[in-house]
């Protein structure tokens, strides 16, 4: 009885999480007429939606744009946030004020900044450019990444570094040999969050790009036309768009579990 | 192996928080010195300054004749065993032990030999390929000590290395620590808040409180001639009793009773200190003098019993034999022996007299 309840609960949870994804994949393989047919599971699979994305309305550019934006912004974020977080955690740089200011950029809804950013970007000619969106994503992810990494660095006992100093090493070597191996799960989870966030980001991409730098999430919305909603191609593009995040989550899940429970057990 | 001296060393944080005030002492070559004090008394700061992990605000630290103030930790050749062990968790025990040797660029076969030797000394041969997370507390501490000592340090600093271990293991490891010290003959500073450890291990003890060194000497001196109330009260378990007294014509009068005591300093207020072990416990009706009170608790500790007596001068502790006849509710008198009584100034807390001799 207990077991049955357990599996029922698990089944329900899996259903809730997996069903929407499954539904997207099923829809992507349907011809337009089958999408609204009475029996959703009986249809002849077709690849015409994917063909549409390749030949009729190519989506490569948007996928590539999303890739550029998320990867570039994440790399920049990590390059800045890692040393910043280490400095906050170890030297209490700025007596907490700078850290607070960094985090405070997260305290208002992002959309509040949309208009000032829009005006600024228009003046600087950054609208609808890759650089523009990379900068924006860097801005939004940096505070979050810094704060997350700050927590991870704080978990590493300072005495480890002190011990290594007494053992005759300089700070750079200590960072490389002692600190980095310990912070790796934290770096992994932070990188993943940044990548996924910027990959999925819609609002700013929608406001700040038109054609050149249009990302996949914005591309998605173009199927919602004034005449009709192209469910099939939309689902097909979604199928592709969720892949990177799914893969990232799958690869990193080991680290994520470790990262999320970081510090729960003292090593 | 080095003589370690501190000369008027201060540590001041953020301009006004004094962690160490004017500390001066000298540990002889190969001496085992315990730095004893309650938490927050500045003993860890002192140790970290010796290690070079913190700047010295004022004063000098010398290894032998050389002032080391400006030397970085790696140039001081100091070994430090941390309270938290501080083992490098991504590395195996062997790599942990090799780590300090690699920084010196020693040849591989020398490193291997040294690791094997120190592993034997600490009996961690069979742990060499494990990761620190797979070690028990005692094993981790042994590895930590081994790593600290593997490179023949000038000065060995031990920062409460046993405080996270259980009692049995602590007593076992401290014997080993002392033995290793005797073998290596390294000048050692042992930081602890546990007087039992300090007494068991060290040649001399430094007692610290409120950022200041209170007294530095052999345990017998600290025990018999504490310079002030803090040292007197900090050493000993149960702690020394303190009773406010008025001195009048060869007697010391307390709220709980009076005793015959010639302070030799005239009349006035003072604080009388006596150790719980150094009183005679008699039925209150049988004697005139002594401090009278009612027994609250009689704790049985095996070979001895600790009595808590509620007297007019507060709660007093007294130690009786294991077959103590006293029970809660009995009224007793604690009879002090003048030669085992300490007298302290009631304002400054400084010792005035120990037994029948004046504090010099």
Short mmCIF file of C-alpha atoms in Angstrom, two decimals, chain B residues 148-352:
data_model
loop_
_atom_site.label_atom_id
_atom_site.label_comp_id
_atom_site.label_asym_id
_atom_site.label_seq_id
_atom_site.Cartn_x
_atom_site.Cartn_y
_atom_site.Cartn_z
CA UNK B 148 52.53 20.22 9.78
CA UNK B 149 55.62 18.43 11.02
CA UNK B 150 56.86 16.80 7.85
CA UNK B 151 59.16 19.66 6.93
CA UNK B 152 61.12 20.11 10.16
CA UNK B 153 59.69 23.48 11.12
CA UNK B 154 61.47 26.15 13.14
CA UNK B 155 58.44 26.61 15.30
CA UNK B 156 55.47 24.34 15.70
CA UNK B 157 52.13 25.95 16.38
CA UNK B 158 49.17 23.86 17.45
CA UNK B 159 45.85 25.65 17.45
CA UNK B 160 43.50 23.73 19.70
CA UNK B 161 44.26 20.61 17.69
CA UNK B 162 42.28 18.30 19.92
CA UNK B 163 39.22 20.32 20.72
CA UNK B 164 36.91 18.54 18.26
CA UNK B 165 37.79 15.07 19.46
CA UNK B 166 36.15 13.03 22.15
CA UNK B 167 37.71 12.82 25.57
CA UNK B 168 39.32 9.40 25.28
CA UNK B 169 40.95 10.22 21.95
CA UNK B 170 42.14 13.56 23.29
CA UNK B 171 44.01 12.02 26.17
CA UNK B 172 45.51 9.46 23.83
CA UNK B 173 46.61 11.95 21.17
CA UNK B 174 48.08 14.42 23.60
CA UNK B 175 50.51 11.81 24.85
CA UNK B 176 51.51 11.27 21.24
CA UNK B 177 51.90 14.99 20.63
CA UNK B 178 54.19 15.33 23.62
CA UNK B 179 56.23 12.33 22.51
CA UNK B 180 56.63 13.69 19.00
CA UNK B 181 57.66 17.03 20.39
CA UNK B 182 60.31 15.37 22.49
CA UNK B 183 61.56 13.47 19.46
CA UNK B 184 61.68 16.46 17.11
CA UNK B 185 62.56 18.90 19.83
CA UNK B 186 60.80 21.72 18.01
CA UNK B 187 59.89 24.87 19.87
CA UNK B 188 56.15 24.47 20.30
CA UNK B 189 53.31 26.81 21.09
CA UNK B 190 50.16 24.97 21.96
CA UNK B 191 47.01 27.09 21.95
CA UNK B 192 44.17 25.77 24.05
CA UNK B 193 41.35 26.74 26.33
CA UNK B 194 41.58 23.43 28.12
CA UNK B 195 43.73 23.72 31.22
CA UNK B 196 43.96 19.98 31.55
CA UNK B 197 45.68 19.73 28.17
CA UNK B 198 47.94 22.65 28.97
CA UNK B 199 48.98 21.12 32.26
CA UNK B 200 49.46 17.66 30.81
CA UNK B 201 51.58 18.75 27.86
CA UNK B 202 53.61 21.80 28.49
CA UNK B 203 56.80 22.86 30.16
CA UNK B 204 55.48 26.33 30.80
CA UNK B 205 52.09 27.95 30.46
CA UNK B 206 51.08 31.41 29.33
CA UNK B 207 47.72 32.45 30.67
CA UNK B 208 45.96 35.08 28.59
CA UNK B 209 42.80 37.05 29.17
CA UNK B 210 41.31 40.19 27.67
CA UNK B 211 44.11 40.44 25.11
CA UNK B 212 46.80 40.49 27.77
CA UNK B 213 49.26 37.95 29.04
CA UNK B 214 48.37 37.47 32.67
CA UNK B 215 51.12 35.18 33.77
CA UNK B 216 53.84 33.05 32.23
CA UNK B 217 55.48 30.29 34.18
CA UNK B 218 55.56 26.70 35.22
CA UNK B 219 52.32 25.13 36.25
CA UNK B 220 53.38 24.90 39.87
CA UNK B 221 54.03 28.61 40.02
CA UNK B 222 50.72 29.38 38.37
CA UNK B 223 48.98 27.07 40.78
CA UNK B 224 50.64 28.21 43.96
CA UNK B 225 51.35 31.83 43.21
CA UNK B 226 48.79 33.12 40.73
CA UNK B 227 49.39 36.82 40.09
CA UNK B 228 45.74 37.73 40.04
CA UNK B 229 42.21 36.53 40.50
CA UNK B 230 41.83 35.55 36.86
CA UNK B 231 44.76 33.15 36.84
CA UNK B 232 43.74 31.79 40.21
CA UNK B 233 40.19 31.19 39.07
CA UNK B 234 41.00 29.92 35.60
CA UNK B 235 43.22 27.07 36.70
CA UNK B 236 41.65 24.27 38.65
CA UNK B 237 38.46 22.32 38.37
CA UNK B 238 36.33 22.98 40.30
CA UNK B 239 37.61 26.54 40.28
CA UNK B 240 38.95 28.45 43.23
CA UNK B 241 36.37 29.94 45.58
CA UNK B 242 36.41 33.68 46.11
CA UNK B 243 34.89 35.26 49.19
CA UNK B 244 34.66 38.95 50.02
CA UNK B 245 36.13 39.52 53.45
CA UNK B 246 36.81 42.33 55.87
CA UNK B 247 40.21 42.08 57.53
CA UNK B 248 40.20 43.00 61.19
CA UNK B 249 42.91 42.29 63.72
CA UNK B 250 44.15 38.92 62.60
CA UNK B 251 40.78 37.71 61.42
CA UNK B 252 39.07 37.65 58.06
CA UNK B 253 35.36 38.17 58.42
CA UNK B 254 33.06 37.05 55.64
CA UNK B 255 29.28 37.01 55.49
CA UNK B 256 29.35 33.25 55.92
CA UNK B 257 31.62 33.27 58.95
CA UNK B 258 35.11 34.24 59.89
CA UNK B 259 38.49 32.65 60.05
CA UNK B 260 41.68 33.37 61.84
CA UNK B 261 43.97 34.95 59.27
CA UNK B 262 46.80 37.37 59.59
CA UNK B 263 47.02 39.26 56.35
CA UNK B 264 49.79 41.51 57.54
CA UNK B 265 48.45 44.43 55.52
CA UNK B 266 46.31 46.09 58.12
CA UNK B 267 42.56 46.27 58.03
CA UNK B 268 40.23 46.71 55.09
CA UNK B 269 38.31 44.94 52.34
CA UNK B 270 39.85 42.12 50.36
CA UNK B 271 38.99 38.96 48.48
CA UNK B 272 39.96 35.64 49.92
CA UNK B 273 40.58 32.76 47.54
CA UNK B 274 40.86 29.11 48.41
CA UNK B 275 40.86 25.96 46.36
CA UNK B 276 38.01 23.50 46.91
CA UNK B 277 40.59 20.78 47.59
CA UNK B 278 42.17 22.72 50.43
CA UNK B 279 39.38 22.94 52.98
CA UNK B 280 38.29 20.73 55.82
CA UNK B 281 34.61 20.00 55.90
CA UNK B 282 33.13 19.61 59.36
CA UNK B 283 29.67 19.71 60.84
CA UNK B 284 28.74 23.31 61.55
CA UNK B 285 27.90 22.60 65.18
CA UNK B 286 31.32 21.15 65.96
CA UNK B 287 33.38 24.20 65.22
CA UNK B 288 33.31 27.93 65.86
CA UNK B 289 35.13 29.39 62.84
CA UNK B 290 34.92 28.55 59.18
CA UNK B 291 32.49 29.44 56.47
CA UNK B 292 29.09 28.01 57.25
CA UNK B 293 26.49 26.96 54.76
CA UNK B 294 24.03 24.36 53.65
CA UNK B 295 24.97 21.66 51.18
CA UNK B 296 22.99 21.98 47.93
CA UNK B 297 24.45 19.10 45.97
CA UNK B 298 26.95 16.36 46.54
CA UNK B 299 28.31 15.18 43.19
CA UNK B 300 30.01 11.82 43.16
CA UNK B 301 33.08 11.74 40.89
CA UNK B 302 34.53 8.38 41.80
CA UNK B 303 37.59 8.96 43.89
CA UNK B 304 36.22 12.26 45.14
CA UNK B 305 33.00 14.13 45.78
CA UNK B 306 32.35 17.76 44.90
CA UNK B 307 30.09 19.58 47.32
CA UNK B 308 28.23 22.75 46.46
CA UNK B 309 27.62 24.75 49.60
CA UNK B 310 25.16 27.59 49.78
CA UNK B 311 26.66 30.10 52.19
CA UNK B 312 26.14 33.71 53.11
CA UNK B 313 29.07 34.49 50.80
CA UNK B 314 27.57 32.82 47.76
CA UNK B 315 27.92 29.29 46.48
CA UNK B 316 31.17 27.64 47.42
CA UNK B 317 32.71 24.44 46.13
CA UNK B 318 34.50 21.93 48.30
CA UNK B 319 36.11 18.62 47.45
CA UNK B 320 35.69 15.71 49.80
CA UNK B 321 36.82 12.09 49.70
CA UNK B 322 34.94 9.58 47.58
CA UNK B 323 33.11 8.25 50.63
CA UNK B 324 31.85 11.67 51.62
CA UNK B 325 29.18 11.34 54.32
CA UNK B 326 27.51 14.67 53.57
CA UNK B 327 24.09 14.88 51.97
CA UNK B 328 22.09 17.76 50.55
CA UNK B 329 20.58 19.78 53.38
CA UNK B 330 23.37 19.19 55.89
CA UNK B 331 24.83 22.30 57.45
CA UNK B 332 28.59 22.34 57.37
CA UNK B 333 31.51 24.61 58.05
CA UNK B 334 34.40 24.92 55.61
CA UNK B 335 37.53 25.36 57.65
CA UNK B 336 40.36 27.01 55.73
CA UNK B 337 44.04 26.49 56.31
CA UNK B 338 45.80 29.84 56.43
CA UNK B 339 48.79 28.48 54.51
CA UNK B 340 46.52 27.51 51.59
CA UNK B 341 44.63 30.75 51.32
CA UNK B 342 45.23 33.45 48.73
CA UNK B 343 44.43 37.07 49.28
CA UNK B 344 43.52 39.42 46.44
CA UNK B 345 42.99 43.14 46.26
CA UNK B 346 39.25 43.68 46.01
CA UNK B 347 39.59 46.48 43.45
CA UNK B 348 42.42 45.43 41.15
CA UNK B 349 42.15 41.67 41.63
CA UNK B 350 45.92 41.47 42.01
CA UNK B 351 47.31 38.89 44.39
CA UNK B 352 48.45 40.31 47.73
#
